[in-house]
Amino acid sequence: MMALSNFELEVMQLFWHHKEASAPEIHKQIAHTRDVKYSTVKTIIDRLEKKGSLKRSKTQGRTIFYAPTTEKQSVSVPLIKDFINKVFLGKSRPLAAHILEQEALSMDDLEYLESVLKERKKDLQK
């Protein structure tokens, strides 16, 4: 897995969400939550393109559009495993307990988690 900084990951989240976007569009989105110059966002996009996480997908006039080359899951799964190793010493049970006890979960969230648990139990019984 290629290492991404927190800011690169934030930019990638927007590309995964939008599927395709231009640097000005991404800057506009990020500017809602961060005081950041356009040139900084463009530098991050260029760096992500060099790393192979983004590719140029089309051009409209002088505006270049980019699309992600990797699936979100290919980046998030190793990050989550690394987080569990660092924070919970490789044990996922305390993380699951934390989510169930500390996070605000809706009835939909709980029903989804129950369905995941049922599937996991089925898999283990095979």
PDB file of C-alpha atoms in Angstrom, residues 25-99:
ATOM      1  CA  GLU A  25     -13.853  21.674  -7.595  1.00  0.00           C
ATOM      2  CA  ILE A  26     -11.801  19.824  -4.977  1.00  0.00           C
ATOM      3  CA  HIS A  27     -10.394  23.109  -3.626  1.00  0.00           C
ATOM      4  CA  LYS A  28     -13.920  24.528  -3.320  1.00  0.00           C
ATOM      5  CA  GLN A  29     -15.001  21.437  -1.305  1.00  0.00           C
ATOM      6  CA  ILE A  30     -11.977  21.509   1.004  1.00  0.00           C
ATOM      7  CA  ALA A  31     -12.235  25.283   1.529  1.00  0.00           C
ATOM      8  CA  HIS A  32     -15.511  24.665   3.436  1.00  0.00           C
ATOM      9  CA  THR A  33     -13.601  22.986   6.262  1.00  0.00           C
ATOM     10  CA  ARG A  34     -10.001  24.221   5.884  1.00  0.00           C
ATOM     11  CA  ASP A  35      -8.306  27.513   5.164  1.00  0.00           C
ATOM     12  CA  VAL A  36      -6.148  26.322   2.272  1.00  0.00           C
ATOM     13  CA  LYS A  37      -4.903  27.944  -0.921  1.00  0.00           C
ATOM     14  CA  TYR A  38      -5.791  26.568  -4.345  1.00  0.00           C
ATOM     15  CA  SER A  39      -2.074  26.082  -5.116  1.00  0.00           C
ATOM     16  CA  THR A  40      -1.728  23.781  -2.085  1.00  0.00           C
ATOM     17  CA  VAL A  41      -4.637  21.602  -3.230  1.00  0.00           C
ATOM     18  CA  LYS A  42      -3.232  21.507  -6.779  1.00  0.00           C
ATOM     19  CA  THR A  43       0.158  20.408  -5.403  1.00  0.00           C
ATOM     20  CA  ILE A  44      -1.525  17.562  -3.485  1.00  0.00           C
ATOM     21  CA  ILE A  45      -3.425  16.491  -6.623  1.00  0.00           C
ATOM     22  CA  ASP A  46      -0.181  16.556  -8.647  1.00  0.00           C
ATOM     23  CA  ARG A  47       1.527  14.468  -5.953  1.00  0.00           C
ATOM     24  CA  LEU A  48      -1.367  11.951  -5.964  1.00  0.00           C
ATOM     25  CA  GLU A  49      -1.088  11.746  -9.751  1.00  0.00           C
ATOM     26  CA  LYS A  50       2.676  11.054  -9.460  1.00  0.00           C
ATOM     27  CA  LYS A  51       1.989   8.352  -6.856  1.00  0.00           C
ATOM     28  CA  GLY A  52      -0.497   6.757  -9.265  1.00  0.00           C
ATOM     29  CA  SER A  53      -3.557   7.308  -7.042  1.00  0.00           C
ATOM     30  CA  LEU A  54      -5.149   9.692  -9.577  1.00  0.00           C
ATOM     31  CA  LYS A  55      -5.145   9.835 -13.362  1.00  0.00           C
ATOM     32  CA  ARG A  56      -6.185  12.536 -15.794  1.00  0.00           C
ATOM     33  CA  SER A  57      -9.605  11.520 -17.084  1.00  0.00           C
ATOM     34  CA  LYS A  58     -10.561  14.407 -19.390  1.00  0.00           C
ATOM     35  CA  THR A  59      -9.947  18.046 -20.242  1.00  0.00           C
ATOM     36  CA  GLN A  60     -12.553  20.767 -20.744  1.00  0.00           C
ATOM     37  CA  GLY A  61     -10.913  23.890 -22.100  1.00  0.00           C
ATOM     38  CA  ARG A  62      -7.941  24.410 -19.785  1.00  0.00           C
ATOM     39  CA  THR A  63      -9.505  22.475 -16.889  1.00  0.00           C
ATOM     40  CA  ILE A  64      -8.142  19.003 -16.227  1.00  0.00           C
ATOM     41  CA  PHE A  65     -10.355  16.411 -14.559  1.00  0.00           C
ATOM     42  CA  TYR A  66      -8.933  13.587 -12.484  1.00  0.00           C
ATOM     43  CA  ALA A  67     -10.294  10.215 -11.424  1.00  0.00           C
ATOM     44  CA  PRO A  68      -9.077   7.809  -8.730  1.00  0.00           C
ATOM     45  CA  THR A  69      -7.107   4.786  -9.930  1.00  0.00           C
ATOM     46  CA  THR A  70      -7.503   2.858  -6.668  1.00  0.00           C
ATOM     47  CA  GLU A  71     -10.561   1.683  -4.798  1.00  0.00           C
ATOM     48  CA  LYS A  72     -11.204   3.257  -1.415  1.00  0.00           C
ATOM     49  CA  GLN A  73     -11.078  -0.193   0.179  1.00  0.00           C
ATOM     50  CA  SER A  74      -7.523  -0.870  -1.046  1.00  0.00           C
ATOM     51  CA  VAL A  75      -6.389   2.121   1.024  1.00  0.00           C
ATOM     52  CA  SER A  76      -8.794   1.930   3.982  1.00  0.00           C
ATOM     53  CA  VAL A  77      -8.331  -1.763   4.871  1.00  0.00           C
ATOM     54  CA  PRO A  78      -4.543  -1.506   5.483  1.00  0.00           C
ATOM     55  CA  LEU A  79      -5.064   1.803   7.354  1.00  0.00           C
ATOM     56  CA  ILE A  80      -7.649   0.197   9.643  1.00  0.00           C
ATOM     57  CA  LYS A  81      -5.399  -2.833  10.261  1.00  0.00           C
ATOM     58  CA  ASP A  82      -2.509  -0.485  11.073  1.00  0.00           C
ATOM     59  CA  PHE A  83      -4.772   1.508  13.429  1.00  0.00           C
ATOM     60  CA  ILE A  84      -5.889  -1.682  15.244  1.00  0.00           C
ATOM     61  CA  ASN A  85      -2.248  -2.761  15.608  1.00  0.00           C
ATOM     62  CA  LYS A  86      -1.150   0.636  16.980  1.00  0.00           C
ATOM     63  CA  VAL A  87      -4.083   1.510  19.216  1.00  0.00           C
ATOM     64  CA  PHE A  88      -5.468  -1.899  20.244  1.00  0.00           C
ATOM     65  CA  LEU A  89      -2.276  -4.018  20.043  1.00  0.00           C
ATOM     66  CA  GLY A  90      -3.698  -5.994  17.128  1.00  0.00           C
ATOM     67  CA  LYS A  91      -6.914  -6.962  18.914  1.00  0.00           C
ATOM     68  CA  SER A  92     -10.122  -5.967  17.134  1.00  0.00           C
ATOM     69  CA  ARG A  93     -12.492  -6.810  20.017  1.00  0.00           C
ATOM     70  CA  PRO A  94     -11.765  -3.571  21.977  1.00  0.00           C
ATOM     71  CA  LEU A  95     -12.399  -1.535  18.802  1.00  0.00           C
ATOM     72  CA  ALA A  96     -15.731  -3.293  18.184  1.00  0.00           C
ATOM     73  CA  ALA A  97     -16.695  -2.780  21.829  1.00  0.00           C
ATOM     74  CA  HIS A  98     -15.748   0.905  21.633  1.00  0.00           C
ATOM     75  CA  ILE A  99     -17.896   1.417  18.524  1.00  0.00           C
TER      76      ILE A  99
END
